[in-house]
Amino acid sequence: LPESFDWRDKGAVTEVKMQGTCGACWAFSTTGSIEGANFIATGKLLNLSEQQLVDCDHTCDKKDKESCNSGCKGGLMTNAYNYLIEAGGIEDEDSYPYTGKRGECKFQPDKVAVKVSNFTNIPVDEQQIAAYLVNHGPLAVGLNAVFMQTYIGGVSCPLICGKRWVNHGVLLVGYGSKGFSILRLSNQPYWIIKNSWGKRWGEHGYYKLCRGHGMCGMNTMVSAVMTQTS
Amino acid sequence: QEDFKIRQVTDQNHQTTTAHGGDNHHNHNHNYLGTPAEHRFKSFIQQYDKKYTTREEYIHRLGVFVKNLIKAAEHQALDPTAVHGVTQFSDLTSEEFERMYMGVKGGGDRSPLLGEVGSHAPPLEVKD
């Protein structure tokens, strides 16, 4: 594994998006992982539609029937992959633009930009997560976002952060080995995480979270997606 | 220059929240008017182009903002390697923030059922 790695440098990550006052982070996490997988498969970076997921995806988790995708009221990335496999694919942002509100489903199968063939859950081991990130592209991740309300920058490494309360979907795009901490006067490894709260939040829309401690449960809900190329 | 004097930010009489708790909070929030906290709140409003339709809403959001200043200081103490402070979410309660900007359901076991798509990924070689 390289010491540091960033899919943004390789052109696999779209611009930071803004979900607005709509709890659809799960949709942004899903599209981010598909955008990356499609880039690796085709060399083309497409901006994919979250609104299709917000409007059309009502898939429920197969184990927990109460965890159903429900537009701005929340969802799960793994449910979304299952929906996209069933639906036949995802449109791009231009053909199905984001409104930030749940509306009537306007999915047009003939406008599908990327097809999803499969997905996989990544082991909780953070070395494995790094290996899958490098080999398969950006990964959809769930984490506990309690410290993100006040986050401005730097490497976040809270002394206490609940690992069970995973409540926010984001995209893992890379990692670094030397995030300097003024207070600890040392360097520490960190993950580079793309958020969907616009560029004015965090470090130009990104969050740096310390690596190797299962911080804020970031290692418990990690998934990679496979796209289908014709 | 900010005024760094310690000011009372807790209820004088430690009133418990009752059916009229909202009024107590509302009255309490009036205490922040004219303080350095309100000055920071005004800068925040300008920076993030916030708009509150009524005076009551402004005072309520001021109270939330002050609580979030305390929360940011707590987060800074708990998370010293990052920088915490005022963000565009500083006028939202934790509940509002979670409802509006998060949205992942349940953090339990998401491992797939046997034989379904989306299986667990096999371990990769990660030595060196």
Coordinates of C-alpha atoms in Angstrom, one line a residue:
Chain A
L1 CA 0.0 0.0 0.0
P2 CA 1.3 3.5 -0.8
E3 CA 2.0 5.7 2.2
S4 CA -0.6 8.2 1.1
F5 CA -3.2 8.0 -1.6
D6 CA -5.9 10.3 -3.0
W7 CA -8.4 9.5 -5.7
R8 CA -9.0 13.2 -6.3
D9 CA -5.5 13.5 -7.8
K10 CA -6.4 10.8 -10.3
G11 CA -9.7 12.5 -11.4
A12 CA -12.0 9.9 -9.9
V13 CA -14.0 12.3 -7.6
T14 CA -16.6 14.9 -8.7
E15 CA -16.9 18.3 -7.2
V16 CA -18.2 18.6 -3.6
K17 CA -22.0 18.6 -3.7
M18 CA -24.6 20.2 -1.4
Q19 CA -27.4 18.0 -0.1
G20 CA -29.2 21.1 1.5
T21 CA -31.7 20.5 4.3
C22 CA -32.5 17.0 3.1
G23 CA -31.2 13.9 5.0
A24 CA -30.1 12.3 1.8
C25 CA -26.4 11.8 2.6
W26 CA -26.9 8.1 1.9
A27 CA -27.7 9.0 -1.8
F28 CA -24.5 11.2 -2.1
S29 CA -22.4 8.5 -0.6
T30 CA -23.9 6.0 -3.0
T31 CA -23.4 8.2 -6.1
G32 CA -19.8 9.0 -5.0
S33 CA -18.8 5.3 -4.9
I34 CA -20.5 4.6 -8.3
E35 CA -18.8 7.7 -9.9
G36 CA -15.5 6.4 -8.7
A37 CA -16.1 2.8 -9.8
N38 CA -17.3 4.0 -13.2
F39 CA -14.2 6.2 -13.6
I40 CA -11.9 3.3 -12.9
A41 CA -13.8 1.0 -15.3
T42 CA -14.2 3.5 -18.2
G43 CA -11.8 6.4 -17.6
K44 CA -14.8 8.8 -17.6
L45 CA -15.9 10.8 -14.6
L46 CA -19.7 11.2 -14.6
N47 CA -21.7 13.3 -12.2
L48 CA -24.6 11.0 -11.2
S49 CA -28.1 11.7 -9.9
E50 CA -28.9 11.6 -6.2
Q51 CA -32.4 12.8 -7.0
Q52 CA -33.3 9.5 -8.7
L53 CA -32.4 7.8 -5.4
V54 CA -34.3 10.3 -3.3
D55 CA -37.5 10.1 -5.5
C56 CA -37.5 6.4 -6.6
D57 CA -35.7 4.3 -4.1
H58 CA -37.8 2.8 -1.3
T59 CA -35.7 -0.4 -0.8
C60 CA -35.6 -1.9 2.7
D61 CA -32.7 -3.7 4.3
K62 CA -33.1 -7.5 4.0
K63 CA -32.3 -8.1 7.7
D64 CA -33.8 -5.0 9.2
K65 CA -37.1 -4.4 7.5
E66 CA -37.5 -1.1 9.2
S67 CA -34.4 0.4 7.6
C68 CA -35.9 1.5 4.3
N69 CA -34.7 4.2 2.0
S70 CA -36.9 7.2 2.3
G71 CA -35.6 10.2 0.4
C72 CA -34.8 13.1 2.7
K73 CA -35.7 11.1 5.7
G74 CA -32.7 8.8 5.4
G75 CA -31.6 5.5 3.9
L76 CA -28.7 3.1 3.5
M77 CA -26.1 2.9 0.7
T78 CA -26.4 -0.9 0.5
N79 CA -30.2 -0.6 0.0
A80 CA -29.5 1.9 -2.8
Y81 CA -27.1 -0.5 -4.6
N82 CA -29.9 -3.2 -4.5
Y83 CA -32.4 -0.7 -5.9
L84 CA -30.0 0.3 -8.7
I85 CA -29.3 -3.3 -9.6
E86 CA -33.1 -3.9 -9.8
A87 CA -33.9 -0.6 -11.6
G88 CA -31.3 -1.1 -14.3
G89 CA -29.0 1.8 -13.4
I90 CA -28.6 5.4 -12.5
E91 CA -29.1 8.6 -14.6
D92 CA -26.6 11.4 -14.6
E93 CA -27.1 14.7 -12.7
D94 CA -28.0 16.7 -15.9
S95 CA -30.8 14.3 -16.9
Y96 CA -32.2 14.0 -13.3
P97 CA -31.0 17.1 -11.3
Y98 CA -31.0 17.4 -7.6
T99 CA -33.8 19.5 -6.0
G100 CA -33.2 18.7 -2.3
K101 CA -36.9 17.6 -1.9
R102 CA -38.5 14.3 -2.4
G103 CA -40.8 14.3 -5.4
E104 CA -42.5 12.0 -7.9
C105 CA -40.2 9.3 -9.4
K106 CA -39.2 10.5 -12.9
F107 CA -36.6 7.8 -13.7
Q108 CA -36.2 7.1 -17.4
P109 CA -34.5 3.7 -18.1
D110 CA -33.4 4.9 -21.5
K111 CA -31.3 7.6 -19.9
V112 CA -29.3 5.3 -17.6
A113 CA -25.6 6.5 -17.5
V114 CA -24.1 3.8 -15.3
K115 CA -25.3 0.3 -14.5
V116 CA -24.5 -1.4 -11.2
S117 CA -23.7 -5.1 -11.2
N118 CA -22.8 -5.9 -7.6
F119 CA -21.5 -4.5 -4.4
T120 CA -19.6 -5.7 -1.4
N121 CA -19.2 -4.9 2.3
I122 CA -15.6 -4.2 3.3
P123 CA -14.1 -5.8 6.4
V124 CA -13.7 -3.6 9.5
D125 CA -9.9 -3.8 9.5
E126 CA -8.6 -0.4 8.4
Q127 CA -5.7 -1.9 6.5
Q128 CA -8.2 -3.8 4.4
I129 CA -10.3 -0.7 3.9
A130 CA -7.1 1.1 2.6
A131 CA -6.4 -1.8 0.3
Y132 CA -9.9 -1.8 -1.1
L133 CA -9.8 1.9 -1.5
V134 CA -6.6 1.8 -3.5
N135 CA -7.7 -1.2 -5.6
H136 CA -11.4 -0.5 -6.1
G137 CA -11.9 3.3 -5.9
P138 CA -13.7 5.6 -3.4
L139 CA -15.8 3.7 -0.8
A140 CA -19.2 4.6 0.7
V141 CA -18.8 4.9 4.4
G142 CA -21.1 5.5 7.4
L143 CA -19.9 7.2 10.5
N144 CA -21.0 9.1 13.6
A145 CA -21.1 12.7 12.6
V146 CA -21.5 14.3 16.0
F147 CA -18.1 16.2 15.8
M148 CA -18.9 17.4 12.2
Q149 CA -21.3 20.1 13.3
T150 CA -18.5 22.2 14.6
Y151 CA -15.6 20.9 12.5
I152 CA -13.6 23.6 10.6
G153 CA -10.4 21.8 9.7
G154 CA -7.4 19.7 10.7
V155 CA -7.3 16.0 11.6
S156 CA -10.3 15.1 13.7
C157 CA -9.4 12.5 16.4
P158 CA -11.8 12.8 19.2
L159 CA -11.0 11.2 22.6
I160 CA -14.6 9.9 22.7
C161 CA -16.8 9.3 19.7
G162 CA -19.6 6.7 19.8
K163 CA -18.8 3.9 17.3
R164 CA -22.3 2.5 17.3
W165 CA -24.2 5.6 16.4
V166 CA -23.5 5.6 12.7
N167 CA -25.8 8.3 11.3
H168 CA -24.1 9.9 8.3
G169 CA -23.1 8.7 4.9
V170 CA -19.9 10.0 3.3
L171 CA -17.3 9.0 0.7
L172 CA -13.8 7.8 1.5
V173 CA -11.5 9.1 -1.2
G174 CA -8.0 8.7 0.2
Y175 CA -5.7 8.7 3.1
G176 CA -2.6 10.5 4.3
S177 CA 0.2 9.5 6.6
K178 CA 1.3 12.8 8.1
G179 CA -1.4 15.1 9.3
F180 CA 0.4 17.5 11.6
S181 CA -1.2 18.2 14.9
I182 CA -0.1 21.4 16.6
L183 CA -1.3 20.4 20.0
R184 CA 0.2 16.9 19.9
L185 CA 3.3 18.1 18.1
S186 CA 3.3 15.0 16.0
N187 CA 2.1 13.6 12.7
Q188 CA -0.7 11.1 12.5
P189 CA -2.3 9.1 9.7
Y190 CA -5.8 10.2 8.6
W191 CA -8.6 9.4 6.2
I192 CA -9.7 11.9 3.6
I193 CA -13.5 12.0 3.5
K194 CA -15.7 13.8 1.0
N195 CA -18.9 15.2 2.5
S196 CA -22.0 16.6 0.9
W197 CA -22.5 19.8 2.8
G198 CA -21.0 22.1 0.2
K199 CA -17.5 23.6 -0.1
R200 CA -17.9 26.1 2.7
W201 CA -18.0 23.3 5.3
G202 CA -14.7 21.8 6.6
E203 CA -11.6 21.7 4.4
H204 CA -13.3 22.8 1.2
G205 CA -16.0 20.3 1.8
Y206 CA -13.7 17.5 3.1
Y207 CA -13.2 16.0 6.5
K208 CA -9.9 14.5 7.8
L209 CA -10.5 11.8 10.3
C210 CA -7.7 10.0 12.1
R211 CA -6.9 6.5 10.9
G212 CA -6.4 3.2 12.7
H213 CA -8.8 3.6 15.6
G214 CA -12.1 2.8 14.0
M215 CA -12.8 6.4 14.8
C216 CA -16.5 7.3 15.0
G217 CA -17.4 3.9 13.7
M218 CA -16.1 4.7 10.2
N219 CA -15.0 1.1 9.7
T220 CA -18.3 -0.5 10.4
M221 CA -20.4 0.4 7.3
V222 CA -18.0 0.5 4.4
S223 CA -19.0 -0.7 0.9
A224 CA -17.6 -0.8 -2.6
V225 CA -19.7 -1.1 -5.8
M226 CA -19.0 -2.7 -9.1
T227 CA -20.3 -1.1 -12.3
Q228 CA -21.3 -2.9 -15.5
T229 CA -19.5 -1.8 -18.6
S230 CA -21.0 -2.7 -22.0
Chain B
Q1 CA -11.8 43.3 20.5
E2 CA -13.9 40.7 22.2
D3 CA -14.9 41.0 25.8
F4 CA -13.4 38.1 27.6
K5 CA -15.2 38.6 30.9
I6 CA -16.9 35.5 32.2
R7 CA -20.6 36.0 32.0
Q8 CA -23.5 34.1 33.4
V9 CA -25.0 31.9 30.8
T10 CA -27.0 29.6 33.0
D11 CA -30.5 30.1 34.5
Q12 CA -30.5 32.2 37.6
N13 CA -33.0 30.0 39.5
H14 CA -32.2 26.7 37.8
Q15 CA -35.8 26.5 36.7
T16 CA -36.8 23.1 35.5
T17 CA -38.5 22.7 32.1
T18 CA -42.2 22.6 32.6
A19 CA -45.1 23.3 30.2
H20 CA -43.9 26.9 30.2
G21 CA -40.3 25.8 29.7
G22 CA -40.3 27.3 26.3
D23 CA -41.1 30.7 27.7
N24 CA -38.3 30.4 30.3
H25 CA -35.8 29.6 27.5
H26 CA -37.1 32.4 25.4
N27 CA -36.8 34.9 28.3
H28 CA -33.4 33.5 29.1
N29 CA -32.2 34.0 25.5
H30 CA -33.1 37.7 25.9
N31 CA -30.1 37.9 28.2
Y32 CA -27.8 37.4 25.3
L33 CA -28.9 40.5 23.5
G34 CA -26.2 43.2 23.5
T35 CA -23.5 40.7 24.6
P36 CA -20.3 39.8 22.7
A37 CA -22.2 36.5 21.8
E38 CA -24.8 38.5 19.9
H39 CA -22.0 40.4 18.1
R40 CA -20.6 37.0 17.0
F41 CA -24.1 35.9 16.1
K42 CA -24.5 38.9 13.8
S43 CA -21.2 38.2 12.1
F44 CA -22.3 34.6 11.7
I45 CA -25.6 35.8 10.1
Q46 CA -23.7 38.0 7.7
Q47 CA -21.1 35.3 6.8
Y48 CA -23.6 32.6 6.1
D49 CA -26.4 34.9 4.8
K50 CA -28.9 33.6 7.4
K51 CA -32.4 35.1 7.5
Y52 CA -34.9 34.8 10.4
T53 CA -38.4 36.0 9.7
T54 CA -39.4 37.1 13.2
R55 CA -37.7 38.7 16.2
E56 CA -38.7 35.6 18.3
E57 CA -36.9 33.4 15.8
Y58 CA -33.9 35.6 15.9
I59 CA -33.8 35.4 19.7
H60 CA -34.3 31.7 19.7
R61 CA -31.5 31.1 17.2
L62 CA -29.3 33.4 19.2
G63 CA -29.8 31.1 22.2
V64 CA -29.0 28.0 20.1
F65 CA -25.9 29.8 18.7
V66 CA -24.6 30.4 22.2
K67 CA -25.2 26.7 23.2
N68 CA -23.3 25.8 20.0
L69 CA -20.4 28.0 21.0
I70 CA -20.1 26.0 24.2
K71 CA -20.4 22.8 22.2
A72 CA -17.6 23.9 19.9
A73 CA -15.4 24.6 22.9
E74 CA -16.2 21.2 24.3
H75 CA -15.5 19.5 20.9
Q76 CA -12.2 21.4 20.8
A77 CA -11.2 20.1 24.2
L78 CA -12.2 16.5 23.2
D79 CA -10.7 16.7 19.7
P80 CA -7.6 18.8 20.1
T81 CA -6.0 17.9 16.7
A82 CA -8.8 19.4 14.7
V83 CA -10.1 23.0 14.7
H84 CA -13.7 23.4 16.0
G85 CA -15.8 26.6 16.0
V86 CA -18.6 28.4 14.3
T87 CA -19.9 26.7 11.1
Q88 CA -23.0 27.2 9.0
F89 CA -24.7 24.8 11.4
S90 CA -24.2 26.9 14.5
D91 CA -27.8 28.0 14.6
L92 CA -29.2 24.5 14.7
T93 CA -29.9 22.2 17.6
S94 CA -28.4 18.7 17.6
E95 CA -31.8 17.3 16.7
E96 CA -32.3 19.7 13.8
F97 CA -28.8 19.1 12.6
E98 CA -29.2 15.4 12.6
R99 CA -32.7 15.5 11.0
M100 CA -31.7 17.9 8.2
Y101 CA -28.1 16.9 7.3
M102 CA -27.6 13.3 8.2
G103 CA -29.7 10.3 7.2
V104 CA -28.1 6.9 7.6
K105 CA -30.5 4.5 9.2
G106 CA -29.2 2.2 11.9
G107 CA -25.6 1.3 12.4
G108 CA -26.0 -2.4 13.2
D109 CA -24.9 -5.5 11.4
R110 CA -25.3 -4.9 7.7
S111 CA -23.7 -8.2 6.6
P112 CA -25.7 -9.7 3.7
L113 CA -27.8 -12.8 3.9
L114 CA -26.2 -16.0 2.6
G115 CA -26.3 -16.1 -1.2
E116 CA -27.5 -12.6 -1.8
V117 CA -25.7 -10.0 -3.8
G118 CA -23.4 -7.7 -1.9
S119 CA -21.4 -10.4 -0.1
H120 CA -18.5 -9.7 2.3
A121 CA -15.3 -8.8 0.5
P122 CA -12.5 -11.4 0.8
P123 CA -9.4 -10.1 2.6
L124 CA -6.7 -8.6 0.5
E125 CA -2.9 -8.8 0.8
V126 CA -1.8 -5.8 2.9
K127 CA 1.7 -6.7 4.0
D128 CA 4.3 -4.0 3.4

